[in-house]
């Protein structure tokens, strides 16, 4: 066991030394979700939110060292192997929250920074769909001191207990198969699915159209239902990737050429989903984690990002 640990540490040190000398970052793709005033949210979800003051300060600091470009410029640079002396920076948002328009957009416009919003098309203008399961679970936990889910009793009196319950229920959620996800979710949480647990905080089509008219903004795809793209059958992929792309294009009158994978860990995306995304015309696809983009990162459908926390 000790030998394996030493060998692993050796590999990590060797990789770090190689990167420092020969594989320095070409740029940084930063991932955000919500930009809104801070509140008493659950800690695992609070990581998805930054305040407007933090967001603007972060951007101003990064402007000193990075060349902020659009996702289209990134595709051109990497496709043609064009590299600049100054690392690039790209600002991305996942899901499509209303605060991207009300809080983040004015700051980005003031600073002249391009950005991309990856929209889950099925949630737009329809808050009755069970699409953003983690946020719904958060609302349920915050409303109830005790829960009974799938025969298990959860205590939610303290913030620590609420955070622990959230992580356990999130794990349960991720164990549900895609084909029956909505049905199973409704079955498990049925008595807690009151009208006030559905978050009404997403972009409208009017917002999306207005944003798409600004050269600073690129609208990208993020599936229809915000599902994990572990799915492999063509019918499901056509709905999640094909139909969502088509719906966004119909509304904004422009091609949707860039994708981000919901959740975004390596095991959240099937080989079939990546191949299908290429087949239907996506030019780039982003994961959620992984660090900076380096010279050795040549796969435009496996691009890494850095999630920013406050």
PDB file of C-alpha atoms in Angstrom:
ATOM      1  CA  UNK A   1       0.000   0.000   0.000  1.00  0.00           C
ATOM      2  CA  UNK A   2       2.790   2.431   0.932  1.00  0.00           C
ATOM      3  CA  UNK A   3       4.652   1.596  -2.275  1.00  0.00           C
ATOM      4  CA  UNK A   4       1.562   2.375  -4.375  1.00  0.00           C
ATOM      5  CA  UNK A   5       1.122   5.696  -2.563  1.00  0.00           C
ATOM      6  CA  UNK A   6       4.768   6.652  -3.136  1.00  0.00           C
ATOM      7  CA  UNK A   7       4.500   5.688  -6.799  1.00  0.00           C
ATOM      8  CA  UNK A   8       1.321   7.761  -7.202  1.00  0.00           C
ATOM      9  CA  UNK A   9       2.936  10.797  -5.564  1.00  0.00           C
ATOM     10  CA  UNK A  10       5.950  10.320  -7.846  1.00  0.00           C
ATOM     11  CA  UNK A  11       3.744  10.338 -10.930  1.00  0.00           C
ATOM     12  CA  UNK A  12       1.958  13.475  -9.739  1.00  0.00           C
ATOM     13  CA  UNK A  13       5.246  15.279  -9.086  1.00  0.00           C
ATOM     14  CA  UNK A  14       6.602  14.239 -12.488  1.00  0.00           C
ATOM     15  CA  UNK A  15       3.431  15.462 -14.200  1.00  0.00           C
ATOM     16  CA  UNK A  16       3.580  18.772 -12.315  1.00  0.00           C
ATOM     17  CA  UNK A  17       7.239  19.243 -13.298  1.00  0.00           C
ATOM     18  CA  UNK A  18       6.479  18.436 -16.944  1.00  0.00           C
ATOM     19  CA  UNK A  19       3.542  20.860 -17.011  1.00  0.00           C
ATOM     20  CA  UNK A  20       5.601  23.618 -15.406  1.00  0.00           C
ATOM     21  CA  UNK A  21       8.400  23.280 -17.977  1.00  0.00           C
ATOM     22  CA  UNK A  22       6.768  22.099 -21.202  1.00  0.00           C
ATOM     23  CA  UNK A  23       2.984  22.170 -20.896  1.00  0.00           C
ATOM     24  CA  UNK A  24       2.020  25.500 -19.423  1.00  0.00           C
ATOM     25  CA  UNK A  25      -1.625  26.615 -19.537  1.00  0.00           C
ATOM     26  CA  UNK A  26      -2.903  28.043 -22.802  1.00  0.00           C
ATOM     27  CA  UNK A  27      -5.869  29.467 -20.951  1.00  0.00           C
ATOM     28  CA  UNK A  28      -8.619  29.067 -18.400  1.00  0.00           C
ATOM     29  CA  UNK A  29     -12.304  28.276 -18.893  1.00  0.00           C
ATOM     30  CA  UNK A  30     -14.172  29.434 -15.790  1.00  0.00           C
ATOM     31  CA  UNK A  31     -17.509  27.946 -14.796  1.00  0.00           C
ATOM     32  CA  UNK A  32     -20.272  29.770 -12.930  1.00  0.00           C
ATOM     33  CA  UNK A  33     -23.910  28.955 -12.303  1.00  0.00           C
ATOM     34  CA  UNK A  34     -25.624  31.745 -10.353  1.00  0.00           C
ATOM     35  CA  UNK A  35     -24.555  35.320  -9.594  1.00  0.00           C
ATOM     36  CA  UNK A  36     -26.833  36.667  -6.881  1.00  0.00           C
ATOM     37  CA  UNK A  37     -26.800  38.192  -3.396  1.00  0.00           C
ATOM     38  CA  UNK A  38     -25.734  35.649  -0.781  1.00  0.00           C
ATOM     39  CA  UNK A  39     -28.341  34.071   1.497  1.00  0.00           C
ATOM     40  CA  UNK A  40     -28.637  31.197   3.979  1.00  0.00           C
ATOM     41  CA  UNK A  41     -28.403  28.396   1.421  1.00  0.00           C
ATOM     42  CA  UNK A  42     -27.266  24.838   2.047  1.00  0.00           C
ATOM     43  CA  UNK A  43     -23.493  24.579   1.748  1.00  0.00           C
ATOM     44  CA  UNK A  44     -23.351  21.985  -1.097  1.00  0.00           C
ATOM     45  CA  UNK A  45     -25.644  24.194  -3.218  1.00  0.00           C
ATOM     46  CA  UNK A  46     -24.146  27.482  -2.050  1.00  0.00           C
ATOM     47  CA  UNK A  47     -21.034  26.507  -4.009  1.00  0.00           C
ATOM     48  CA  UNK A  48     -23.058  27.189  -7.157  1.00  0.00           C
ATOM     49  CA  UNK A  49     -23.591  30.841  -6.219  1.00  0.00           C
ATOM     50  CA  UNK A  50     -21.286  33.855  -6.098  1.00  0.00           C
ATOM     51  CA  UNK A  51     -22.224  37.405  -5.170  1.00  0.00           C
ATOM     52  CA  UNK A  52     -22.174  40.221  -7.753  1.00  0.00           C
ATOM     53  CA  UNK A  53     -19.352  42.009  -5.874  1.00  0.00           C
ATOM     54  CA  UNK A  54     -17.209  38.869  -5.853  1.00  0.00           C
ATOM     55  CA  UNK A  55     -17.958  38.252  -9.535  1.00  0.00           C
ATOM     56  CA  UNK A  56     -16.910  41.745 -10.632  1.00  0.00           C
ATOM     57  CA  UNK A  57     -13.763  41.715  -8.473  1.00  0.00           C
ATOM     58  CA  UNK A  58     -12.783  38.314  -9.880  1.00  0.00           C
ATOM     59  CA  UNK A  59     -13.228  39.503 -13.473  1.00  0.00           C
ATOM     60  CA  UNK A  60     -11.253  42.700 -12.937  1.00  0.00           C
ATOM     61  CA  UNK A  61      -8.366  40.764 -11.402  1.00  0.00           C
ATOM     62  CA  UNK A  62      -8.315  38.222 -14.237  1.00  0.00           C
ATOM     63  CA  UNK A  63      -8.391  40.979 -16.876  1.00  0.00           C
ATOM     64  CA  UNK A  64      -4.911  41.992 -15.727  1.00  0.00           C
ATOM     65  CA  UNK A  65      -3.408  38.674 -16.820  1.00  0.00           C
ATOM     66  CA  UNK A  66      -5.793  37.076 -19.321  1.00  0.00           C
ATOM     67  CA  UNK A  67      -7.114  37.780 -22.788  1.00  0.00           C
ATOM     68  CA  UNK A  68     -10.859  37.158 -22.455  1.00  0.00           C
ATOM     69  CA  UNK A  69     -12.253  35.617 -25.641  1.00  0.00           C
ATOM     70  CA  UNK A  70     -15.496  34.032 -26.817  1.00  0.00           C
ATOM     71  CA  UNK A  71     -16.078  30.293 -27.113  1.00  0.00           C
ATOM     72  CA  UNK A  72     -16.089  30.736 -30.909  1.00  0.00           C
ATOM     73  CA  UNK A  73     -12.631  32.315 -30.739  1.00  0.00           C
ATOM     74  CA  UNK A  74     -11.465  29.366 -28.629  1.00  0.00           C
ATOM     75  CA  UNK A  75     -12.649  26.909 -31.259  1.00  0.00           C
ATOM     76  CA  UNK A  76     -10.794  28.834 -33.978  1.00  0.00           C
ATOM     77  CA  UNK A  77      -7.608  29.075 -31.917  1.00  0.00           C
ATOM     78  CA  UNK A  78      -7.504  25.405 -30.983  1.00  0.00           C
ATOM     79  CA  UNK A  79      -8.590  24.143 -34.403  1.00  0.00           C
ATOM     80  CA  UNK A  80      -5.845  26.169 -36.090  1.00  0.00           C
ATOM     81  CA  UNK A  81      -3.363  25.726 -33.232  1.00  0.00           C
ATOM     82  CA  UNK A  82      -3.071  29.487 -32.799  1.00  0.00           C
ATOM     83  CA  UNK A  83      -1.479  30.392 -29.500  1.00  0.00           C
ATOM     84  CA  UNK A  84      -1.024  33.793 -27.915  1.00  0.00           C
ATOM     85  CA  UNK A  85       1.662  34.954 -25.521  1.00  0.00           C
ATOM     86  CA  UNK A  86      -1.093  35.893 -23.091  1.00  0.00           C
ATOM     87  CA  UNK A  87      -3.304  33.070 -21.753  1.00  0.00           C
ATOM     88  CA  UNK A  88      -6.953  33.233 -22.773  1.00  0.00           C
ATOM     89  CA  UNK A  89      -9.904  33.350 -20.413  1.00  0.00           C
ATOM     90  CA  UNK A  90     -13.479  32.252 -21.076  1.00  0.00           C
ATOM     91  CA  UNK A  91     -16.484  32.903 -18.836  1.00  0.00           C
ATOM     92  CA  UNK A  92     -19.220  30.258 -18.885  1.00  0.00           C
ATOM     93  CA  UNK A  93     -22.540  29.778 -17.098  1.00  0.00           C
ATOM     94  CA  UNK A  94     -24.428  26.501 -16.813  1.00  0.00           C
ATOM     95  CA  UNK A  95     -28.200  25.850 -16.702  1.00  0.00           C
ATOM     96  CA  UNK A  96     -29.581  29.315 -17.550  1.00  0.00           C
ATOM     97  CA  UNK A  97     -30.582  31.189 -14.406  1.00  0.00           C
ATOM     98  CA  UNK A  98     -32.401  34.516 -14.418  1.00  0.00           C
ATOM     99  CA  UNK A  99     -29.633  36.155 -12.400  1.00  0.00           C
ATOM    100  CA  UNK A 100     -27.273  35.589 -15.326  1.00  0.00           C
ATOM    101  CA  UNK A 101     -29.329  38.303 -17.026  1.00  0.00           C
ATOM    102  CA  UNK A 102     -30.123  40.565 -14.071  1.00  0.00           C
ATOM    103  CA  UNK A 103     -26.794  40.514 -12.178  1.00  0.00           C
ATOM    104  CA  UNK A 104     -24.006  38.967 -14.289  1.00  0.00           C
ATOM    105  CA  UNK A 105     -24.819  40.440 -17.708  1.00  0.00           C
ATOM    106  CA  UNK A 106     -24.579  44.130 -16.684  1.00  0.00           C
ATOM    107  CA  UNK A 107     -21.154  43.497 -15.129  1.00  0.00           C
ATOM    108  CA  UNK A 108     -19.854  41.605 -18.164  1.00  0.00           C
ATOM    109  CA  UNK A 109     -21.203  44.298 -20.501  1.00  0.00           C
ATOM    110  CA  UNK A 110     -19.568  47.062 -18.438  1.00  0.00           C
ATOM    111  CA  UNK A 111     -16.212  45.267 -18.604  1.00  0.00           C
ATOM    112  CA  UNK A 112     -16.590  44.195 -22.258  1.00  0.00           C
ATOM    113  CA  UNK A 113     -16.026  40.517 -21.501  1.00  0.00           C
ATOM    114  CA  UNK A 114     -17.477  37.795 -23.787  1.00  0.00           C
ATOM    115  CA  UNK A 115     -19.370  34.949 -22.166  1.00  0.00           C
ATOM    116  CA  UNK A 116     -21.425  31.859 -22.950  1.00  0.00           C
ATOM    117  CA  UNK A 117     -24.608  30.645 -21.243  1.00  0.00           C
ATOM    118  CA  UNK A 118     -25.349  26.934 -21.608  1.00  0.00           C
ATOM    119  CA  UNK A 119     -29.137  26.577 -21.388  1.00  0.00           C
ATOM    120  CA  UNK A 120     -31.159  23.521 -20.417  1.00  0.00           C
ATOM    121  CA  UNK A 121     -33.893  24.195 -22.953  1.00  0.00           C
ATOM    122  CA  UNK A 122     -36.654  22.206 -21.248  1.00  0.00           C
ATOM    123  CA  UNK A 123     -36.681  24.420 -18.177  1.00  0.00           C
ATOM    124  CA  UNK A 124     -37.211  27.738 -19.987  1.00  0.00           C
ATOM    125  CA  UNK A 125     -40.594  29.313 -19.174  1.00  0.00           C
ATOM    126  CA  UNK A 126     -41.737  26.080 -17.514  1.00  0.00           C
ATOM    127  CA  UNK A 127     -41.139  25.753 -13.796  1.00  0.00           C
ATOM    128  CA  UNK A 128     -43.505  22.817 -13.372  1.00  0.00           C
ATOM    129  CA  UNK A 129     -41.046  20.363 -14.884  1.00  0.00           C
ATOM    130  CA  UNK A 130     -38.923  18.495 -12.387  1.00  0.00           C
ATOM    131  CA  UNK A 131     -35.647  19.408 -14.022  1.00  0.00           C
ATOM    132  CA  UNK A 132     -33.267  20.895 -11.479  1.00  0.00           C
ATOM    133  CA  UNK A 133     -33.497  18.141  -8.905  1.00  0.00           C
ATOM    134  CA  UNK A 134     -30.752  19.398  -6.548  1.00  0.00           C
ATOM    135  CA  UNK A 135     -32.409  22.811  -6.153  1.00  0.00           C
ATOM    136  CA  UNK A 136     -35.793  21.185  -5.532  1.00  0.00           C
ATOM    137  CA  UNK A 137     -34.246  18.901  -2.902  1.00  0.00           C
ATOM    138  CA  UNK A 138     -32.653  21.945  -1.272  1.00  0.00           C
ATOM    139  CA  UNK A 139     -36.026  23.714  -1.075  1.00  0.00           C
ATOM    140  CA  UNK A 140     -37.661  20.597   0.388  1.00  0.00           C
ATOM    141  CA  UNK A 141     -34.983  20.234   3.075  1.00  0.00           C
ATOM    142  CA  UNK A 142     -35.174  23.916   4.031  1.00  0.00           C
ATOM    143  CA  UNK A 143     -38.965  23.625   4.466  1.00  0.00           C
ATOM    144  CA  UNK A 144     -39.054  20.434   6.552  1.00  0.00           C
ATOM    145  CA  UNK A 145     -37.460  19.534   9.882  1.00  0.00           C
ATOM    146  CA  UNK A 146     -37.882  15.834   9.158  1.00  0.00           C
ATOM    147  CA  UNK A 147     -38.218  13.798   5.972  1.00  0.00           C
ATOM    148  CA  UNK A 148     -39.204  10.222   5.157  1.00  0.00           C
ATOM    149  CA  UNK A 149     -37.794   9.227   1.787  1.00  0.00           C
ATOM    150  CA  UNK A 150     -37.763   5.671   0.450  1.00  0.00           C
ATOM    151  CA  UNK A 151     -38.266   4.243   3.942  1.00  0.00           C
ATOM    152  CA  UNK A 152     -35.429   6.258   5.498  1.00  0.00           C
ATOM    153  CA  UNK A 153     -35.997   8.937   8.132  1.00  0.00           C
ATOM    154  CA  UNK A 154     -33.908  12.114   7.882  1.00  0.00           C
ATOM    155  CA  UNK A 155     -33.519  14.756  10.595  1.00  0.00           C
ATOM    156  CA  UNK A 156     -33.075  18.325   9.315  1.00  0.00           C
ATOM    157  CA  UNK A 157     -33.075  20.473  12.454  1.00  0.00           C
ATOM    158  CA  UNK A 158     -29.591  21.966  12.159  1.00  0.00           C
ATOM    159  CA  UNK A 159     -27.645  23.314   9.193  1.00  0.00           C
ATOM    160  CA  UNK A 160     -25.172  20.444   9.544  1.00  0.00           C
ATOM    161  CA  UNK A 161     -28.008  17.902   9.422  1.00  0.00           C
ATOM    162  CA  UNK A 162     -29.545  19.644   6.422  1.00  0.00           C
ATOM    163  CA  UNK A 163     -26.225  19.599   4.563  1.00  0.00           C
ATOM    164  CA  UNK A 164     -25.748  15.903   5.369  1.00  0.00           C
ATOM    165  CA  UNK A 165     -29.294  15.077   4.265  1.00  0.00           C
ATOM    166  CA  UNK A 166     -28.793  16.940   1.010  1.00  0.00           C
ATOM    167  CA  UNK A 167     -25.675  14.927   0.146  1.00  0.00           C
ATOM    168  CA  UNK A 168     -27.422  11.628   0.907  1.00  0.00           C
ATOM    169  CA  UNK A 169     -30.485  12.513  -1.172  1.00  0.00           C
ATOM    170  CA  UNK A 170     -28.292  13.744  -3.996  1.00  0.00           C
ATOM    171  CA  UNK A 171     -26.573  10.352  -3.955  1.00  0.00           C
ATOM    172  CA  UNK A 172     -29.982   8.664  -4.116  1.00  0.00           C
ATOM    173  CA  UNK A 173     -30.937  10.896  -7.032  1.00  0.00           C
ATOM    174  CA  UNK A 174     -27.839   9.960  -9.007  1.00  0.00           C
ATOM    175  CA  UNK A 175     -28.619   6.267  -8.506  1.00  0.00           C
ATOM    176  CA  UNK A 176     -31.917   6.589 -10.404  1.00  0.00           C
ATOM    177  CA  UNK A 177     -31.850   5.385 -14.046  1.00  0.00           C
ATOM    178  CA  UNK A 178     -32.458   8.008 -16.730  1.00  0.00           C
ATOM    179  CA  UNK A 179     -35.396   6.198 -18.320  1.00  0.00           C
ATOM    180  CA  UNK A 180     -37.545   6.484 -15.161  1.00  0.00           C
ATOM    181  CA  UNK A 181     -35.939   9.512 -13.517  1.00  0.00           C
ATOM    182  CA  UNK A 182     -38.947  11.847 -13.448  1.00  0.00           C
ATOM    183  CA  UNK A 183     -41.345   9.070 -12.470  1.00  0.00           C
ATOM    184  CA  UNK A 184     -39.077   7.791  -9.677  1.00  0.00           C
ATOM    185  CA  UNK A 185     -38.340  11.282  -8.400  1.00  0.00           C
ATOM    186  CA  UNK A 186     -42.030  12.095  -8.167  1.00  0.00           C
ATOM    187  CA  UNK A 187     -42.684   8.786  -6.398  1.00  0.00           C
ATOM    188  CA  UNK A 188     -39.933   9.357  -3.819  1.00  0.00           C
ATOM    189  CA  UNK A 189     -40.700  13.008  -3.093  1.00  0.00           C
ATOM    190  CA  UNK A 190     -44.413  13.192  -3.936  1.00  0.00           C
ATOM    191  CA  UNK A 191     -45.706  14.494  -0.601  1.00  0.00           C
ATOM    192  CA  UNK A 192     -43.054  17.221  -0.528  1.00  0.00           C
ATOM    193  CA  UNK A 193     -43.551  18.526  -4.090  1.00  0.00           C
ATOM    194  CA  UNK A 194     -45.601  21.605  -3.234  1.00  0.00           C
ATOM    195  CA  UNK A 195     -45.737  24.585  -5.590  1.00  0.00           C
ATOM    196  CA  UNK A 196     -43.230  26.574  -3.530  1.00  0.00           C
ATOM    197  CA  UNK A 197     -40.378  24.068  -3.898  1.00  0.00           C
ATOM    198  CA  UNK A 198     -40.049  24.558  -7.652  1.00  0.00           C
ATOM    199  CA  UNK A 199     -37.407  27.258  -8.224  1.00  0.00           C
ATOM    200  CA  UNK A 200     -38.740  30.100 -10.366  1.00  0.00           C
ATOM    201  CA  UNK A 201     -35.349  31.524 -11.171  1.00  0.00           C
ATOM    202  CA  UNK A 202     -34.596  30.615 -14.770  1.00  0.00           C
ATOM    203  CA  UNK A 203     -34.142  32.693 -17.889  1.00  0.00           C
ATOM    204  CA  UNK A 204     -37.157  33.332 -20.086  1.00  0.00           C
ATOM    205  CA  UNK A 205     -37.112  33.053 -23.855  1.00  0.00           C
ATOM    206  CA  UNK A 206     -37.276  36.848 -23.959  1.00  0.00           C
ATOM    207  CA  UNK A 207     -34.083  37.031 -21.887  1.00  0.00           C
ATOM    208  CA  UNK A 208     -32.360  34.457 -24.079  1.00  0.00           C
ATOM    209  CA  UNK A 209     -33.302  36.208 -27.317  1.00  0.00           C
ATOM    210  CA  UNK A 210     -32.116  39.563 -25.991  1.00  0.00           C
ATOM    211  CA  UNK A 211     -28.827  38.079 -24.777  1.00  0.00           C
ATOM    212  CA  UNK A 212     -28.241  36.316 -28.104  1.00  0.00           C
ATOM    213  CA  UNK A 213     -28.383  39.666 -29.929  1.00  0.00           C
ATOM    214  CA  UNK A 214     -25.373  40.967 -27.998  1.00  0.00           C
ATOM    215  CA  UNK A 215     -22.055  40.028 -29.687  1.00  0.00           C
ATOM    216  CA  UNK A 216     -20.589  39.436 -26.220  1.00  0.00           C
ATOM    217  CA  UNK A 217     -22.969  36.557 -25.527  1.00  0.00           C
ATOM    218  CA  UNK A 218     -23.044  33.066 -26.997  1.00  0.00           C
ATOM    219  CA  UNK A 219     -25.943  30.729 -26.214  1.00  0.00           C
ATOM    220  CA  UNK A 220     -24.945  27.088 -25.870  1.00  0.00           C
ATOM    221  CA  UNK A 221     -26.717  23.784 -25.269  1.00  0.00           C
ATOM    222  CA  UNK A 222     -27.004  21.977 -21.930  1.00  0.00           C
ATOM    223  CA  UNK A 223     -29.468  19.175 -22.811  1.00  0.00           C
ATOM    224  CA  UNK A 224     -33.239  19.363 -22.540  1.00  0.00           C
ATOM    225  CA  UNK A 225     -33.775  18.118 -18.977  1.00  0.00           C
ATOM    226  CA  UNK A 226     -30.355  18.640 -17.337  1.00  0.00           C
ATOM    227  CA  UNK A 227     -29.777  14.894 -17.183  1.00  0.00           C
ATOM    228  CA  UNK A 228     -26.520  13.037 -16.741  1.00  0.00           C
ATOM    229  CA  UNK A 229     -25.436  12.053 -20.255  1.00  0.00           C
ATOM    230  CA  UNK A 230     -24.636   8.468 -19.299  1.00  0.00           C
ATOM    231  CA  UNK A 231     -27.460   7.518 -21.656  1.00  0.00           C
ATOM    232  CA  UNK A 232     -26.555   5.561 -24.777  1.00  0.00           C
ATOM    233  CA  UNK A 233     -29.733   4.955 -26.803  1.00  0.00           C
ATOM    234  CA  UNK A 234     -30.257   7.131 -29.851  1.00  0.00           C
ATOM    235  CA  UNK A 235     -33.839   8.146 -29.038  1.00  0.00           C
ATOM    236  CA  UNK A 236     -32.841   9.626 -25.652  1.00  0.00           C
ATOM    237  CA  UNK A 237     -29.751  11.304 -27.105  1.00  0.00           C
ATOM    238  CA  UNK A 238     -31.836  12.800 -29.900  1.00  0.00           C
ATOM    239  CA  UNK A 239     -34.217  14.283 -27.335  1.00  0.00           C
ATOM    240  CA  UNK A 240     -31.618  15.575 -24.885  1.00  0.00           C
ATOM    241  CA  UNK A 241     -29.047  16.828 -27.391  1.00  0.00           C
ATOM    242  CA  UNK A 242     -30.852  17.105 -30.720  1.00  0.00           C
ATOM    243  CA  UNK A 243     -34.210  18.534 -29.666  1.00  0.00           C
ATOM    244  CA  UNK A 244     -32.694  20.971 -27.165  1.00  0.00           C
ATOM    245  CA  UNK A 245     -30.327  22.266 -29.863  1.00  0.00           C
ATOM    246  CA  UNK A 246     -33.203  22.626 -32.325  1.00  0.00           C
ATOM    247  CA  UNK A 247     -35.431  24.421 -29.807  1.00  0.00           C
ATOM    248  CA  UNK A 248     -32.754  26.971 -28.917  1.00  0.00           C
ATOM    249  CA  UNK A 249     -31.979  27.584 -32.601  1.00  0.00           C
ATOM    250  CA  UNK A 250     -35.650  28.185 -33.379  1.00  0.00           C
ATOM    251  CA  UNK A 251     -35.878  30.859 -30.709  1.00  0.00           C
ATOM    252  CA  UNK A 252     -32.663  32.786 -31.316  1.00  0.00           C
ATOM    253  CA  UNK A 253     -32.346  32.246 -35.078  1.00  0.00           C
ATOM    254  CA  UNK A 254     -28.688  31.248 -34.814  1.00  0.00           C
ATOM    255  CA  UNK A 255     -26.788  27.940 -34.824  1.00  0.00           C
ATOM    256  CA  UNK A 256     -26.153  26.362 -31.420  1.00  0.00           C
ATOM    257  CA  UNK A 257     -22.603  25.059 -31.773  1.00  0.00           C
ATOM    258  CA  UNK A 258     -21.297  24.670 -28.231  1.00  0.00           C
ATOM    259  CA  UNK A 259     -22.287  22.269 -25.471  1.00  0.00           C
ATOM    260  CA  UNK A 260     -21.564  21.703 -21.802  1.00  0.00           C
ATOM    261  CA  UNK A 261     -22.252  18.384 -20.121  1.00  0.00           C
ATOM    262  CA  UNK A 262     -24.548  18.547 -17.067  1.00  0.00           C
ATOM    263  CA  UNK A 263     -22.691  17.607 -13.873  1.00  0.00           C
ATOM    264  CA  UNK A 264     -19.585  17.186 -16.020  1.00  0.00           C
ATOM    265  CA  UNK A 265     -17.478  14.541 -14.294  1.00  0.00           C
ATOM    266  CA  UNK A 266     -15.821  12.035 -16.607  1.00  0.00           C
ATOM    267  CA  UNK A 267     -18.238   9.243 -15.685  1.00  0.00           C
ATOM    268  CA  UNK A 268     -21.245  11.522 -16.322  1.00  0.00           C
ATOM    269  CA  UNK A 269     -20.870  11.333 -20.112  1.00  0.00           C
ATOM    270  CA  UNK A 270     -21.041   8.243 -22.312  1.00  0.00           C
ATOM    271  CA  UNK A 271     -18.900   7.695 -25.398  1.00  0.00           C
ATOM    272  CA  UNK A 272     -22.137   7.550 -27.396  1.00  0.00           C
ATOM    273  CA  UNK A 273     -23.223  10.984 -26.126  1.00  0.00           C
ATOM    274  CA  UNK A 274     -19.903  12.558 -27.120  1.00  0.00           C
ATOM    275  CA  UNK A 275     -20.077  10.997 -30.584  1.00  0.00           C
ATOM    276  CA  UNK A 276     -23.694  12.105 -31.053  1.00  0.00           C
ATOM    277  CA  UNK A 277     -22.848  15.683 -30.051  1.00  0.00           C
ATOM    278  CA  UNK A 278     -20.206  15.786 -32.786  1.00  0.00           C
ATOM    279  CA  UNK A 279     -22.573  14.198 -35.288  1.00  0.00           C
ATOM    280  CA  UNK A 280     -25.298  16.841 -34.868  1.00  0.00           C
ATOM    281  CA  UNK A 281     -22.968  19.809 -35.217  1.00  0.00           C
ATOM    282  CA  UNK A 282     -21.574  20.798 -31.847  1.00  0.00           C
ATOM    283  CA  UNK A 283     -18.052  22.210 -32.278  1.00  0.00           C
ATOM    284  CA  UNK A 284     -16.966  22.112 -28.641  1.00  0.00           C
ATOM    285  CA  UNK A 285     -18.136  20.428 -25.450  1.00  0.00           C
ATOM    286  CA  UNK A 286     -17.054  21.219 -21.902  1.00  0.00           C
ATOM    287  CA  UNK A 287     -16.736  19.227 -18.739  1.00  0.00           C
ATOM    288  CA  UNK A 288     -17.110  20.885 -15.349  1.00  0.00           C
ATOM    289  CA  UNK A 289     -13.688  20.284 -13.824  1.00  0.00           C
ATOM    290  CA  UNK A 290     -10.091  19.444 -14.630  1.00  0.00           C
ATOM    291  CA  UNK A 291      -8.022  22.624 -14.411  1.00  0.00           C
ATOM    292  CA  UNK A 292      -6.563  24.892 -17.097  1.00  0.00           C
ATOM    293  CA  UNK A 293      -6.461  24.135 -20.818  1.00  0.00           C
ATOM    294  CA  UNK A 294      -2.969  23.050 -21.880  1.00  0.00           C
ATOM    295  CA  UNK A 295      -1.247  22.323 -25.201  1.00  0.00           C
ATOM    296  CA  UNK A 296      -1.859  18.609 -24.745  1.00  0.00           C
ATOM    297  CA  UNK A 297      -5.638  19.189 -24.429  1.00  0.00           C
ATOM    298  CA  UNK A 298      -6.493  18.725 -28.093  1.00  0.00           C
ATOM    299  CA  UNK A 299      -9.921  17.084 -27.792  1.00  0.00           C
ATOM    300  CA  UNK A 300     -12.497  19.841 -28.347  1.00  0.00           C
ATOM    301  CA  UNK A 301     -15.228  17.606 -26.890  1.00  0.00           C
ATOM    302  CA  UNK A 302     -13.462  17.026 -23.582  1.00  0.00           C
ATOM    303  CA  UNK A 303     -12.416  20.559 -22.658  1.00  0.00           C
ATOM    304  CA  UNK A 304     -11.748  21.202 -18.983  1.00  0.00           C
ATOM    305  CA  UNK A 305     -13.038  24.013 -16.804  1.00  0.00           C
ATOM    306  CA  UNK A 306     -12.411  25.536 -13.392  1.00  0.00           C
ATOM    307  CA  UNK A 307     -15.416  26.051 -11.142  1.00  0.00           C
ATOM    308  CA  UNK A 308     -15.211  29.311  -9.207  1.00  0.00           C
ATOM    309  CA  UNK A 309     -16.309  29.430  -5.568  1.00  0.00           C
ATOM    310  CA  UNK A 310     -16.629  32.461  -3.356  1.00  0.00           C
TER     311      UNK A 310
END
